[in-house]
Short mmCIF file of C-alpha atoms in Angstrom, two decimals:
data_model
loop_
_atom_site.label_atom_id
_atom_site.label_comp_id
_atom_site.label_asym_id
_atom_site.label_seq_id
_atom_site.Cartn_x
_atom_site.Cartn_y
_atom_site.Cartn_z
CA MET A 692 0.00 0.00 0.00
CA ALA A 693 1.25 3.52 -0.76
CA ALA A 694 3.00 5.38 2.01
CA ASP A 695 0.14 7.89 2.16
CA TYR A 696 -2.16 5.19 3.54
CA PRO A 697 -1.78 3.41 6.88
CA GLU A 698 -2.26 -0.34 6.99
CA ILE A 699 -5.99 -0.71 7.54
CA ASP A 700 -7.90 -3.96 7.27
CA ILE A 701 -10.94 -2.76 5.35
CA ALA A 702 -12.89 -6.03 5.54
CA PRO A 703 -14.43 -5.40 9.01
CA PHE A 704 -15.77 -2.06 7.74
CA ILE A 705 -17.69 -3.53 4.82
CA ASP A 706 -21.42 -4.16 4.46
CA HIS A 707 -21.29 -6.59 1.52
CA THR A 708 -24.19 -5.23 -0.52
CA LEU A 709 -26.53 -6.96 -2.97
CA LEU A 710 -29.22 -4.47 -3.91
CA ILE A 711 -29.63 -4.97 -7.65
CA PRO A 712 -33.24 -5.57 -8.74
CA THR A 713 -32.27 -8.86 -10.39
CA ALA A 714 -30.65 -10.38 -7.28
CA THR A 715 -31.24 -14.13 -7.01
CA PRO A 716 -31.15 -16.64 -4.12
CA ALA A 717 -27.94 -18.07 -5.59
CA GLN A 718 -26.30 -14.64 -5.37
CA VAL A 719 -27.52 -14.20 -1.81
CA GLU A 720 -25.87 -17.50 -0.95
CA GLN A 721 -22.65 -16.34 -2.60
CA TRP A 722 -22.69 -12.99 -0.79
CA CYS A 723 -23.24 -14.68 2.58
CA GLU A 724 -20.43 -17.16 1.96
CA GLU A 725 -18.09 -14.33 0.98
CA ALA A 726 -19.07 -12.23 3.99
CA ASP A 727 -18.23 -15.11 6.29
CA ARG A 728 -15.02 -16.05 4.48
CA PHE A 729 -13.58 -12.54 4.26
CA GLY A 730 -14.81 -11.23 7.61
CA PHE A 731 -17.14 -8.51 6.38
CA ALA A 732 -19.27 -6.69 8.96
CA ALA A 733 -22.58 -7.57 7.31
CA VAL A 734 -24.43 -8.53 4.19
CA CYS A 735 -27.06 -6.06 3.00
CA VAL A 736 -29.92 -7.59 1.01
CA TYR A 737 -33.48 -6.76 0.05
CA PRO A 738 -36.18 -7.64 2.60
CA THR A 739 -37.34 -10.59 0.51
CA TYR A 740 -33.97 -12.28 1.10
CA VAL A 741 -33.55 -11.55 4.81
CA ARG A 742 -34.81 -14.93 5.97
CA GLN A 743 -32.45 -16.77 3.61
CA ALA A 744 -29.47 -14.65 4.67
CA ALA A 745 -30.31 -15.11 8.36
CA GLU A 746 -30.41 -18.88 7.92
CA LEU A 747 -27.12 -18.94 6.02
CA LEU A 748 -25.35 -16.71 8.55
CA HIS A 749 -26.82 -18.29 11.67
CA SER A 750 -24.11 -18.54 14.35
CA LYS A 751 -21.64 -16.72 12.06
CA ASN A 752 -20.17 -13.27 12.63
CA PRO A 753 -21.53 -11.18 9.72
CA LYS A 754 -24.73 -9.32 10.52
CA VAL A 755 -27.84 -9.40 8.34
CA CYS A 756 -28.76 -5.94 7.13
CA THR A 757 -31.70 -4.91 4.98
CA VAL A 758 -33.17 -1.72 3.53
CA ILE A 759 -36.42 -0.05 4.55
CA GLY A 760 -38.34 2.42 2.37
CA PHE A 761 -35.72 1.86 -0.30
CA PRO A 762 -34.78 3.68 -2.45
CA SER A 763 -37.05 6.77 -2.29
CA GLY A 764 -37.95 6.97 1.41
CA ALA A 765 -41.40 8.15 0.34
CA THR A 766 -43.50 5.23 1.56
CA THR A 767 -45.77 5.94 4.53
CA SER A 768 -44.50 5.73 8.09
CA ALA A 769 -46.85 2.83 8.80
CA THR A 770 -45.48 0.95 5.81
CA LYS A 771 -41.88 1.56 6.86
CA LEU A 772 -42.63 0.47 10.40
CA TYR A 773 -44.30 -2.75 9.24
CA GLU A 774 -41.47 -3.43 6.80
CA ALA A 775 -38.90 -2.93 9.55
CA GLN A 776 -40.74 -5.13 12.05
CA GLU A 777 -41.23 -7.89 9.48
CA ALA A 778 -37.53 -7.74 8.57
CA VAL A 779 -36.56 -8.19 12.22
CA GLU A 780 -38.98 -11.10 12.57
CA ASN A 781 -37.29 -12.69 9.55
CA GLY A 782 -33.85 -12.29 11.10
CA ALA A 783 -32.51 -8.83 10.19
CA THR A 784 -30.08 -7.51 12.77
CA GLU A 785 -29.52 -4.07 11.18
CA LEU A 786 -31.87 -1.77 9.27
CA ASP A 787 -30.90 0.83 6.66
CA VAL A 788 -33.87 3.21 6.56
CA VAL A 789 -34.28 5.89 3.88
CA ILE A 790 -35.27 9.26 5.29
CA ASN A 791 -38.36 11.04 3.92
CA LEU A 792 -36.62 13.73 1.89
CA GLY A 793 -39.83 15.56 1.02
CA TRP A 794 -40.59 16.12 4.70
CA LEU A 795 -37.04 17.25 5.36
CA LYS A 796 -37.07 19.69 2.44
CA THR A 797 -40.35 21.27 3.58
CA GLY A 798 -39.33 21.58 7.21
CA GLU A 799 -41.62 18.86 8.57
CA THR A 800 -38.90 17.76 10.95
CA GLU A 801 -41.28 16.41 13.60
CA LYS A 802 -42.59 13.84 11.12
CA VAL A 803 -39.04 12.81 10.20
CA HIS A 804 -38.12 12.43 13.86
CA ARG A 805 -41.24 10.47 14.74
CA GLU A 806 -40.83 8.06 11.85
CA ILE A 807 -37.21 7.19 12.71
CA ALA A 808 -37.86 7.09 16.46
CA GLU A 809 -40.79 4.68 16.03
CA ILE A 810 -38.67 2.27 14.00
CA CYS A 811 -35.77 2.45 16.46
CA GLU A 812 -38.05 1.87 19.44
CA ALA A 813 -40.23 -0.83 17.89
CA THR A 814 -37.42 -2.96 16.49
CA GLY A 815 -34.63 -2.49 19.03
CA ARG A 816 -32.14 -2.96 16.19
CA PRO A 817 -29.36 -0.62 15.02
CA VAL A 818 -30.85 1.75 12.47
CA LYS A 819 -28.70 3.36 9.79
CA VAL A 820 -30.59 6.34 8.40
CA ILE A 821 -29.90 6.96 4.71
CA LEU A 822 -29.73 10.73 4.20
CA GLU A 823 -29.13 10.76 0.41
CA THR A 824 -26.53 13.49 0.91
CA SER A 825 -26.14 14.25 -2.79
CA LEU A 826 -29.67 15.71 -2.74
CA LEU A 827 -29.19 17.85 0.38
CA THR A 828 -27.54 21.16 1.18
CA ASP A 829 -25.00 21.20 3.99
CA THR A 830 -27.57 22.91 6.20
CA GLU A 831 -30.11 20.16 5.45
CA LYS A 832 -27.49 17.51 6.19
CA LYS A 833 -26.86 19.05 9.60
CA VAL A 834 -30.59 19.26 10.38
CA ALA A 835 -31.16 15.67 9.26
CA ALA A 836 -28.19 14.41 11.26
CA GLU A 837 -29.35 16.07 14.47
CA ILE A 838 -32.91 14.76 14.02
CA CYS A 839 -31.71 11.21 13.43
CA MET A 840 -29.29 11.20 16.34
CA ASP A 841 -32.02 12.48 18.64
CA ALA A 842 -34.42 9.83 17.31
CA GLY A 843 -32.03 7.03 18.26
CA ALA A 844 -30.24 6.18 15.02
CA ALA A 845 -27.07 4.13 15.38
CA PHE A 846 -25.54 5.31 12.09
CA LEU A 847 -25.92 8.02 9.48
CA LYS A 848 -25.57 6.61 5.98
CA THR A 849 -24.65 8.83 3.05
CA SER A 850 -26.51 7.35 0.11
CA THR A 851 -28.67 4.70 -1.51
CA GLY A 852 -26.37 4.75 -4.53
CA TRP A 853 -29.34 5.62 -6.76
CA ASN A 854 -28.73 9.40 -6.69
CA GLY A 855 -24.97 9.73 -6.45
CA GLY A 856 -22.61 8.23 -3.92
CA ALA A 857 -20.43 8.84 -0.91
CA THR A 858 -17.91 11.66 -0.87
CA VAL A 859 -15.05 12.36 1.49
CA ALA A 860 -16.45 15.85 2.08
CA ASP A 861 -19.81 14.50 3.24
CA VAL A 862 -18.21 11.94 5.54
CA ARG A 863 -16.03 14.65 7.08
CA LEU A 864 -19.08 16.85 7.58
CA LEU A 865 -21.04 14.03 9.24
CA LYS A 866 -18.08 13.23 11.50
CA GLU A 867 -17.92 16.89 12.52
CA ILE A 868 -21.65 16.90 13.30
CA THR A 869 -21.80 13.57 15.11
CA ARG A 870 -18.52 13.95 17.05
CA GLU A 871 -18.27 10.16 16.97
CA ARG A 872 -21.48 9.77 19.00
CA ILE A 873 -22.86 7.41 16.35
CA GLY A 874 -21.44 5.58 13.34
CA ILE A 875 -21.11 6.81 9.77
CA LYS A 876 -21.75 4.52 6.80
CA ALA A 877 -20.38 5.66 3.47
CA SER A 878 -22.21 4.03 0.59
CA GLY A 879 -22.56 4.42 -3.14
CA GLY A 880 -19.86 4.36 -5.80
CA ILE A 881 -17.07 2.80 -3.72
CA ARG A 882 -15.14 0.91 -6.38
CA THR A 883 -11.44 1.27 -5.51
CA VAL A 884 -9.42 0.50 -2.42
CA HIS A 885 -8.12 4.08 -2.33
CA GLN A 886 -11.70 5.38 -2.27
CA ALA A 887 -12.45 3.02 0.61
CA LEU A 888 -9.40 4.09 2.57
CA ASP A 889 -10.06 7.79 1.96
CA LEU A 890 -13.58 7.40 3.34
CA ILE A 891 -12.37 5.48 6.39
CA LEU A 892 -9.72 8.10 7.10
CA ALA A 893 -12.38 10.80 6.74
CA GLY A 894 -14.46 9.14 9.47
CA ALA A 895 -16.52 6.33 7.96
CA THR A 896 -17.04 3.40 10.32
CA ARG A 897 -18.87 1.28 7.73
CA LEU A 898 -18.65 1.03 3.95
CA GLY A 899 -21.56 -0.14 1.82
CA THR A 900 -20.35 -1.64 -1.44
CA SER A 901 -21.05 -4.46 -3.87
CA HIS A 902 -17.38 -4.41 -4.93
CA SER A 903 -16.18 -5.81 -1.61
CA VAL A 904 -14.22 -8.81 -2.88
CA PHE A 905 -12.63 -6.76 -5.66
CA LEU A 906 -11.50 -4.17 -3.10
CA LEU A 907 -9.71 -6.86 -1.10
CA GLN A 908 -8.10 -8.25 -4.25
CA GLU A 909 -6.96 -4.76 -5.25
CA ARG A 910 -5.55 -4.18 -1.76
CA ASP A 911 -3.58 -7.42 -1.94
CA LYS A 912 -2.12 -6.50 -5.33
CA LEU A 913 -1.06 -3.08 -4.09
CA GLU A 914 0.57 -4.55 -1.01
CA LYS A 915 2.50 -7.03 -3.16
CA ASN A 916 3.69 -4.21 -5.42
CA ASP A 917 4.97 -2.33 -2.38
CA GLN A 918 7.10 -5.24 -1.25
#
């Protein structure tokens, strides 16, 4: 690895993500096997595959993460709450919940707070709130972050990946706002090991990526070249 980067094992930071619309049970099985083999923090799958992932990872270290209100965040609060509760019943141990951006943009912050707080309280699972930072001003990011922390979120997550991805600037801003009180998940567009390391150094405590195995292979090649 280049001298600019410390030796960081990126595997424990990674949520091994499979959120393509065409995902199959065979791919879920592959993702779970890879998560266990490489020591990733979690697999992140659609709700329909939570039960399968939970069965495959039973008694293993990787957590089972799923998405709620994905990707728009514009489903009703009752729908999100039901979706979250059902996911937990099926074995999800972490929930990535998309914030209602329309409410945030129009200043309906009490609704945003109530929705996230209800999910946190009802499920008792770590909630990563997806802010979709590429669609927010810095002021809106700060407002959203404060609301979500107060509502009980365990992480702030940058992006769904459907409207742009994680940036070092956004991770730094979220770290400044959170002061390490909760985690930060950078997600969307993480395709190189240098991107991953830059985001970790900026303050990310989780990385959401579907390129997880490639990142480890790239890291190994770079380390060999440095020898």
